[in-house]
PDB file of C-alpha atoms in Angstrom:
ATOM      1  CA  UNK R   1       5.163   1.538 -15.479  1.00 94.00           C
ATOM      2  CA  UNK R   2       8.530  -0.064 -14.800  1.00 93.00           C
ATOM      3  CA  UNK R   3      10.003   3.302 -13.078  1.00 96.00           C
ATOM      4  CA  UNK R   4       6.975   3.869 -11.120  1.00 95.00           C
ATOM      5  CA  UNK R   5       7.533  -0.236  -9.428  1.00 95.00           C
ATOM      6  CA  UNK R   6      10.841   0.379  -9.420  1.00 95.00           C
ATOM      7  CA  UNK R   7      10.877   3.727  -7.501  1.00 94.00           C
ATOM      8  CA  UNK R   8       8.320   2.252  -5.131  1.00 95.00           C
ATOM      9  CA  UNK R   9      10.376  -0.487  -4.257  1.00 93.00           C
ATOM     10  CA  UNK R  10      13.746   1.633  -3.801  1.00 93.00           C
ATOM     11  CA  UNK R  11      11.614   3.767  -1.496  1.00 92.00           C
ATOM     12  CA  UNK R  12      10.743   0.536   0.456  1.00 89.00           C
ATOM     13  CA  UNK R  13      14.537  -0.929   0.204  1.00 85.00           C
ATOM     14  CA  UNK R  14      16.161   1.886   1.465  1.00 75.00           C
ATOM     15  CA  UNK R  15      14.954   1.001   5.338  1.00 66.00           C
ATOM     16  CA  UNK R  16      14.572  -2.976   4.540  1.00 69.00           C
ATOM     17  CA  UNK R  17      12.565  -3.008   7.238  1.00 82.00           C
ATOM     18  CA  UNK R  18       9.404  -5.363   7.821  1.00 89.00           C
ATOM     19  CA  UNK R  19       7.808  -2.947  10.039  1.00 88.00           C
ATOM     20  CA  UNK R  20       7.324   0.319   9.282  1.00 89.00           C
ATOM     21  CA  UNK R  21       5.867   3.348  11.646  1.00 88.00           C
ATOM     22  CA  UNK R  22       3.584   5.934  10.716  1.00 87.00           C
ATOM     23  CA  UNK R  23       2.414   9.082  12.799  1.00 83.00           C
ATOM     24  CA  UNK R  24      -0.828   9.664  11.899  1.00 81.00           C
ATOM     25  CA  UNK R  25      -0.441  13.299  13.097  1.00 71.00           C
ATOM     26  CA  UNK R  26       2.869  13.932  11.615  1.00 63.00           C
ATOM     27  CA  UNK R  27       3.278  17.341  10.001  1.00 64.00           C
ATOM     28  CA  UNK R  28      -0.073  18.530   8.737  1.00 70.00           C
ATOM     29  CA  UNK R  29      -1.943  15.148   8.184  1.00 73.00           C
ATOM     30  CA  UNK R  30      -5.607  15.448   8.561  1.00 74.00           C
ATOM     31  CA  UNK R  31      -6.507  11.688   8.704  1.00 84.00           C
ATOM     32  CA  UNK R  32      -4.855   8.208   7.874  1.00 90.00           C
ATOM     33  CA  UNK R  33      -7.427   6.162   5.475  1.00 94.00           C
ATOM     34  CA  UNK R  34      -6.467   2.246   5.395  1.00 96.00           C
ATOM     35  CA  UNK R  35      -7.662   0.851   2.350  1.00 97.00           C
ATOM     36  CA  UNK R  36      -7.316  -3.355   2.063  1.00 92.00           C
ATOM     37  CA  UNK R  37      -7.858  -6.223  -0.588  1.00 95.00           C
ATOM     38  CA  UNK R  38      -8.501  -3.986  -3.844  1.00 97.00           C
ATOM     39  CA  UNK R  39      -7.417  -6.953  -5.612  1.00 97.00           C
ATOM     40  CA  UNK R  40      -7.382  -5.356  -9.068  1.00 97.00           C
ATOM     41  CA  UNK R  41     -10.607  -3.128  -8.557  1.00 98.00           C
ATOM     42  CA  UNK R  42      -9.446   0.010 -10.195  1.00 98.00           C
ATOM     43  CA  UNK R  43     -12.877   1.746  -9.940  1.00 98.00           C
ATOM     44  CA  UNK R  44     -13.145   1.044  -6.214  1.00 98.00           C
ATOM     45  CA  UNK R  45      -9.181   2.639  -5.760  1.00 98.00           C
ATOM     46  CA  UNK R  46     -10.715   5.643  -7.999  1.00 98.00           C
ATOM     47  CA  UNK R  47     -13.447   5.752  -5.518  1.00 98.00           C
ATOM     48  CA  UNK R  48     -11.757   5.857  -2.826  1.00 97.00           C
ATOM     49  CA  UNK R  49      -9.131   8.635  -3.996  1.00 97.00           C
ATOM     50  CA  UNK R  50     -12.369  10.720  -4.958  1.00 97.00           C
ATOM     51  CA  UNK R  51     -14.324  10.034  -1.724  1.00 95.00           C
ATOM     52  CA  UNK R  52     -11.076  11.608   0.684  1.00 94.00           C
ATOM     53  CA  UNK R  53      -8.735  13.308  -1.515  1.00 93.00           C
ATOM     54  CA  UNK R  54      -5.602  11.972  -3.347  1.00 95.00           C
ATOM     55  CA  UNK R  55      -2.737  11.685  -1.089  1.00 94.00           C
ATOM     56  CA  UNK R  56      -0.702  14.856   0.264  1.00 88.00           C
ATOM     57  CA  UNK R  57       1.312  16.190   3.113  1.00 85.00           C
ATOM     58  CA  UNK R  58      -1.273  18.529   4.379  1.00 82.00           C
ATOM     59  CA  UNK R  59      -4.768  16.137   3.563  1.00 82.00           C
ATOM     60  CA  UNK R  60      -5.214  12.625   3.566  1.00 88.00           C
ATOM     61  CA  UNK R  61      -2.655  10.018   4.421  1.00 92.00           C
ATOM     62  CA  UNK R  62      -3.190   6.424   2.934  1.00 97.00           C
ATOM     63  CA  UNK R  63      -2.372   2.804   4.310  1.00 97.00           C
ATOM     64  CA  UNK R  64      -2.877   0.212   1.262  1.00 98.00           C
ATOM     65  CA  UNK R  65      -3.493  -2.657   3.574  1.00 97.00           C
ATOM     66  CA  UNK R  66      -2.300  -5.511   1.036  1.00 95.00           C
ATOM     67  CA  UNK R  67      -3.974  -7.611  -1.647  1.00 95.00           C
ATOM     68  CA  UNK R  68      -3.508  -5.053  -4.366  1.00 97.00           C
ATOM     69  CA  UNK R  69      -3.699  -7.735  -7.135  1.00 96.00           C
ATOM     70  CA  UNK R  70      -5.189 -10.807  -8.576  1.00 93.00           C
ATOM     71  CA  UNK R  71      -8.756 -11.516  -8.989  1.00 92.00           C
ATOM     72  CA  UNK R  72      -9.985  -8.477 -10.899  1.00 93.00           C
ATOM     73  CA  UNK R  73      -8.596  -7.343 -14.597  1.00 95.00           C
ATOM     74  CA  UNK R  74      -6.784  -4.076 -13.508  1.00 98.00           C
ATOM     75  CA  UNK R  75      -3.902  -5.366 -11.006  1.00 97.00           C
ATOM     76  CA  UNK R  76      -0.976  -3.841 -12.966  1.00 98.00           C
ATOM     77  CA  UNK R  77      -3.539  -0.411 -13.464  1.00 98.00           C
ATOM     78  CA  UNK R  78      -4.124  -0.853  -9.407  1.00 98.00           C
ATOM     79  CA  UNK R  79      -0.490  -1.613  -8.598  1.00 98.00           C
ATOM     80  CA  UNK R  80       0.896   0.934 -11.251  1.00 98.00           C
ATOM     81  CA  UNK R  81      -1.621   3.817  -8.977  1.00 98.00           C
ATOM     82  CA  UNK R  82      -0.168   3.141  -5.930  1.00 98.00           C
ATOM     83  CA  UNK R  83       3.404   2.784  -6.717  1.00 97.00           C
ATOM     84  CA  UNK R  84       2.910   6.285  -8.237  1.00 98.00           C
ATOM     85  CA  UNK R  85       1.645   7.661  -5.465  1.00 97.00           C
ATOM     86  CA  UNK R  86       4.311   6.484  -3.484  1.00 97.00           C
ATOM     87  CA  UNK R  87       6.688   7.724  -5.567  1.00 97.00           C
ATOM     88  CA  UNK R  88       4.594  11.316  -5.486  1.00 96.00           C
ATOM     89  CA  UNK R  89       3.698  11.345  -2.236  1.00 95.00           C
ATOM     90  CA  UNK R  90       6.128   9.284  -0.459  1.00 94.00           C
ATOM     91  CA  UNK R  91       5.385  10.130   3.249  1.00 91.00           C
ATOM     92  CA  UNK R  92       1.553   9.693   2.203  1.00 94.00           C
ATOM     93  CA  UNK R  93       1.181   7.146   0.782  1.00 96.00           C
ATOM     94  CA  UNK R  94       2.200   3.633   2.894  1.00 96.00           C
ATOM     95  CA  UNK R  95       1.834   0.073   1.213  1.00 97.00           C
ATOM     96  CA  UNK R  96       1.626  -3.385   3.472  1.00 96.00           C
ATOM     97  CA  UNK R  97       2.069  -6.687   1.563  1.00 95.00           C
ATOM     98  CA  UNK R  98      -0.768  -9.171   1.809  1.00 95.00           C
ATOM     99  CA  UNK R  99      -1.038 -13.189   1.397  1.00 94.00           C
ATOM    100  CA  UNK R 100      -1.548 -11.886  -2.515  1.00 94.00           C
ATOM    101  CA  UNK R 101       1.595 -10.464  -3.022  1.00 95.00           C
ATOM    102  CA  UNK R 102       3.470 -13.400  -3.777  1.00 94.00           C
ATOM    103  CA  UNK R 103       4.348 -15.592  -6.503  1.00 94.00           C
ATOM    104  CA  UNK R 104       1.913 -18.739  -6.083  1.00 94.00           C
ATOM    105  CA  UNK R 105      -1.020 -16.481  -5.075  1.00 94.00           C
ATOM    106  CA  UNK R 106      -0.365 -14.282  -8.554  1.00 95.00           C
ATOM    107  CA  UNK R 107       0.053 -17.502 -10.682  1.00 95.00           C
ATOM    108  CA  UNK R 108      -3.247 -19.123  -8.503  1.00 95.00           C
ATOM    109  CA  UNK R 109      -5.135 -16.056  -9.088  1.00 95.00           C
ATOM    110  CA  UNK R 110      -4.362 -14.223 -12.126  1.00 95.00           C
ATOM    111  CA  UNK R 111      -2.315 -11.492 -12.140  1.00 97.00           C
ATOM    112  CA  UNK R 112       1.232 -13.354 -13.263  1.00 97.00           C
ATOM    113  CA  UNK R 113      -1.144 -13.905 -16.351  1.00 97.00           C
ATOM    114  CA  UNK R 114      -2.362 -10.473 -16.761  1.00 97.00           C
ATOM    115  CA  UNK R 115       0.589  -8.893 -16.055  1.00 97.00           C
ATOM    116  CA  UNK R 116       2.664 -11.135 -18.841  1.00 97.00           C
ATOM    117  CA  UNK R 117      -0.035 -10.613 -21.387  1.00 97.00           C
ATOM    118  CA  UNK R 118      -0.764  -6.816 -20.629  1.00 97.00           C
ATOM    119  CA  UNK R 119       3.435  -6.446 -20.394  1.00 97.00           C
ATOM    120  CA  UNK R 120       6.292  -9.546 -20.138  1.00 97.00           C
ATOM    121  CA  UNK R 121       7.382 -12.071 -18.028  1.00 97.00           C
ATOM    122  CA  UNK R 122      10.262  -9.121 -17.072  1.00 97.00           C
ATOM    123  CA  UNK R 123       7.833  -6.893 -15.456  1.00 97.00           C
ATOM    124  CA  UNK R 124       6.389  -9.573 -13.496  1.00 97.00           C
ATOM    125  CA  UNK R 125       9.688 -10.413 -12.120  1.00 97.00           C
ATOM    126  CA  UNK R 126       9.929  -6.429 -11.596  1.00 97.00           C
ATOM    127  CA  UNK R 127       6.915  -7.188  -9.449  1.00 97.00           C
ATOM    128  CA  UNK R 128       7.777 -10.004  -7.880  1.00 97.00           C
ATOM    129  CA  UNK R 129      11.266  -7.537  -6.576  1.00 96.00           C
ATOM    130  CA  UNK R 130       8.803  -5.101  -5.633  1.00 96.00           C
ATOM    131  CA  UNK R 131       6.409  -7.364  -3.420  1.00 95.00           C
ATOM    132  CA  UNK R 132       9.427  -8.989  -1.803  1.00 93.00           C
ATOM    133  CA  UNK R 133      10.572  -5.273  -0.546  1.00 94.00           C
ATOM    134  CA  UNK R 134       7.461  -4.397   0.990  1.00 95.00           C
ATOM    135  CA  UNK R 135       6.723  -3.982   4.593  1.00 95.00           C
ATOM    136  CA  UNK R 136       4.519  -6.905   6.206  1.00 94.00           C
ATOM    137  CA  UNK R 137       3.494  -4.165   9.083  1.00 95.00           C
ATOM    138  CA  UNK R 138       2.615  -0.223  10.006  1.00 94.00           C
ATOM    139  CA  UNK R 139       2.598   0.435  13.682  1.00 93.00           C
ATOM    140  CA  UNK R 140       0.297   3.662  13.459  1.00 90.00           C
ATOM    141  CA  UNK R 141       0.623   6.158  16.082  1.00 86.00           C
ATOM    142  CA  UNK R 142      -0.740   9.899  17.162  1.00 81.00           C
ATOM    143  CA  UNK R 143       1.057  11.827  19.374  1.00 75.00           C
ATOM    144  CA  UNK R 144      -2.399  13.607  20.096  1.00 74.00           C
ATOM    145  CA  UNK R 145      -4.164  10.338  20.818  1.00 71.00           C
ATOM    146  CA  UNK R 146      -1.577   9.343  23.171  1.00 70.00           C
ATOM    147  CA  UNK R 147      -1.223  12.914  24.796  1.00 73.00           C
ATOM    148  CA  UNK R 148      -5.028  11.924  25.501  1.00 71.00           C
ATOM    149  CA  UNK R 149      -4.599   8.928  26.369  1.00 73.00           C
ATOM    150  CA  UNK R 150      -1.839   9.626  28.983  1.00 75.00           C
ATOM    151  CA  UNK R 151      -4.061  12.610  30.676  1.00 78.00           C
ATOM    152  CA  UNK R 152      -6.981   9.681  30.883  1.00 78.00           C
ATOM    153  CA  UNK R 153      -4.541   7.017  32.960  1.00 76.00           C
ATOM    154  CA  UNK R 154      -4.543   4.818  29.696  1.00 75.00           C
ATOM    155  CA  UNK R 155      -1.074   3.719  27.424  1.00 74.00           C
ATOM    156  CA  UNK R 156       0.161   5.244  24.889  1.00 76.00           C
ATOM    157  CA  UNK R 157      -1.974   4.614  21.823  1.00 79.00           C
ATOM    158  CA  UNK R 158      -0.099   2.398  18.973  1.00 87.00           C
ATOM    159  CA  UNK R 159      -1.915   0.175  16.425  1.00 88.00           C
ATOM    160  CA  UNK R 160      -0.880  -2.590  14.958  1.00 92.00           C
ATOM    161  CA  UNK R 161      -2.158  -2.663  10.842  1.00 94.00           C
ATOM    162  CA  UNK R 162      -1.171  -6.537   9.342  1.00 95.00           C
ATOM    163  CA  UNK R 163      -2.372  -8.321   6.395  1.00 94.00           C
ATOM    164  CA  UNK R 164      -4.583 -11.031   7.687  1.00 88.00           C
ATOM    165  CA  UNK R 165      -3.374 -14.332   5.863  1.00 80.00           C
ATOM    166  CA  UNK R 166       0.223 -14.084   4.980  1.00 77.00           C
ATOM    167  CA  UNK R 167       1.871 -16.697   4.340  1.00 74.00           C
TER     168      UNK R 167
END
């Protein structure tokens, strides 16, 4: 569990950046799915990955919107999902951090307990490292929309994906 945060969150440090850009068309991407507020809900993340595919380079492309924790019993199961898939898939897979990925939101809501009980007060500072590394914004772009786009007299075609609510 440890390597899989940890991974994550060296994929994330290695650009430090706050906002991130995704091409939604970029090499053989069929679509860009952005998922928000699973807030522990592994079934609906299982769902989800069953409904459109798991993430790869040549099928579906994933935004995780924020708000993977607290709330329901299965943050670290949730969180421990995506971080692998990052790690997996890393051009694939794209994680925003919402108003629930911080420390007084976890302790208000319930995942620094789960996550102490279900492992130690280590991997919630593990966590904590992760959350602080993520990006707070994905500017998603297609180079086909915006070929479009131009032809039609409009801008190119950028969209903005935030967590509503940060802090």
């Amino acid at each position: 569990v440890a390597k899989a945060l940890v991974g994550a969150r060296e994929l994330y440090s290695k650009g430090s950046s706050s906002l991130l850009e995704i091409e939604v068309d970029s090499g053989n991407h069929q679509k860009l799915i952005v998922v928000g507020d699973l807030h522990g809900q592994i079934n609906d993340l299982l769902w989800i990955l069953h409904i459109h595919g798991l993430p790869n380079p040549a099928g579906a492309q994933y935004l995780f919107n924020g708000d993977f924790v607290d709330r329901g019993e299965y943050g670290m199961e949730v969180l421990t999902l995506l971080c692998t898939m990052k790690c997996l898939w890393p051009n694939s897979v794209h994680l925003n951090r919402g108003n629930h990925e911080t420390l007084n939101a976890n302790i208000a809501y319930g995942f620094a307990p789960e996550c102490i009980h279900k492992y130690s007060n280590e991997m919630m500072q593990i966590c904590q490292w992760l959350f602080e590394a993520l990006p707070l914004v994905h500017i998603v772009t297609s180079k086909e929309a915006s070929a479009w786009a131009t032809q039609a007299g409009y801008p190119t075609v950028k969209i903005m994906v935030v967590h509503g609510g940060l802090p």
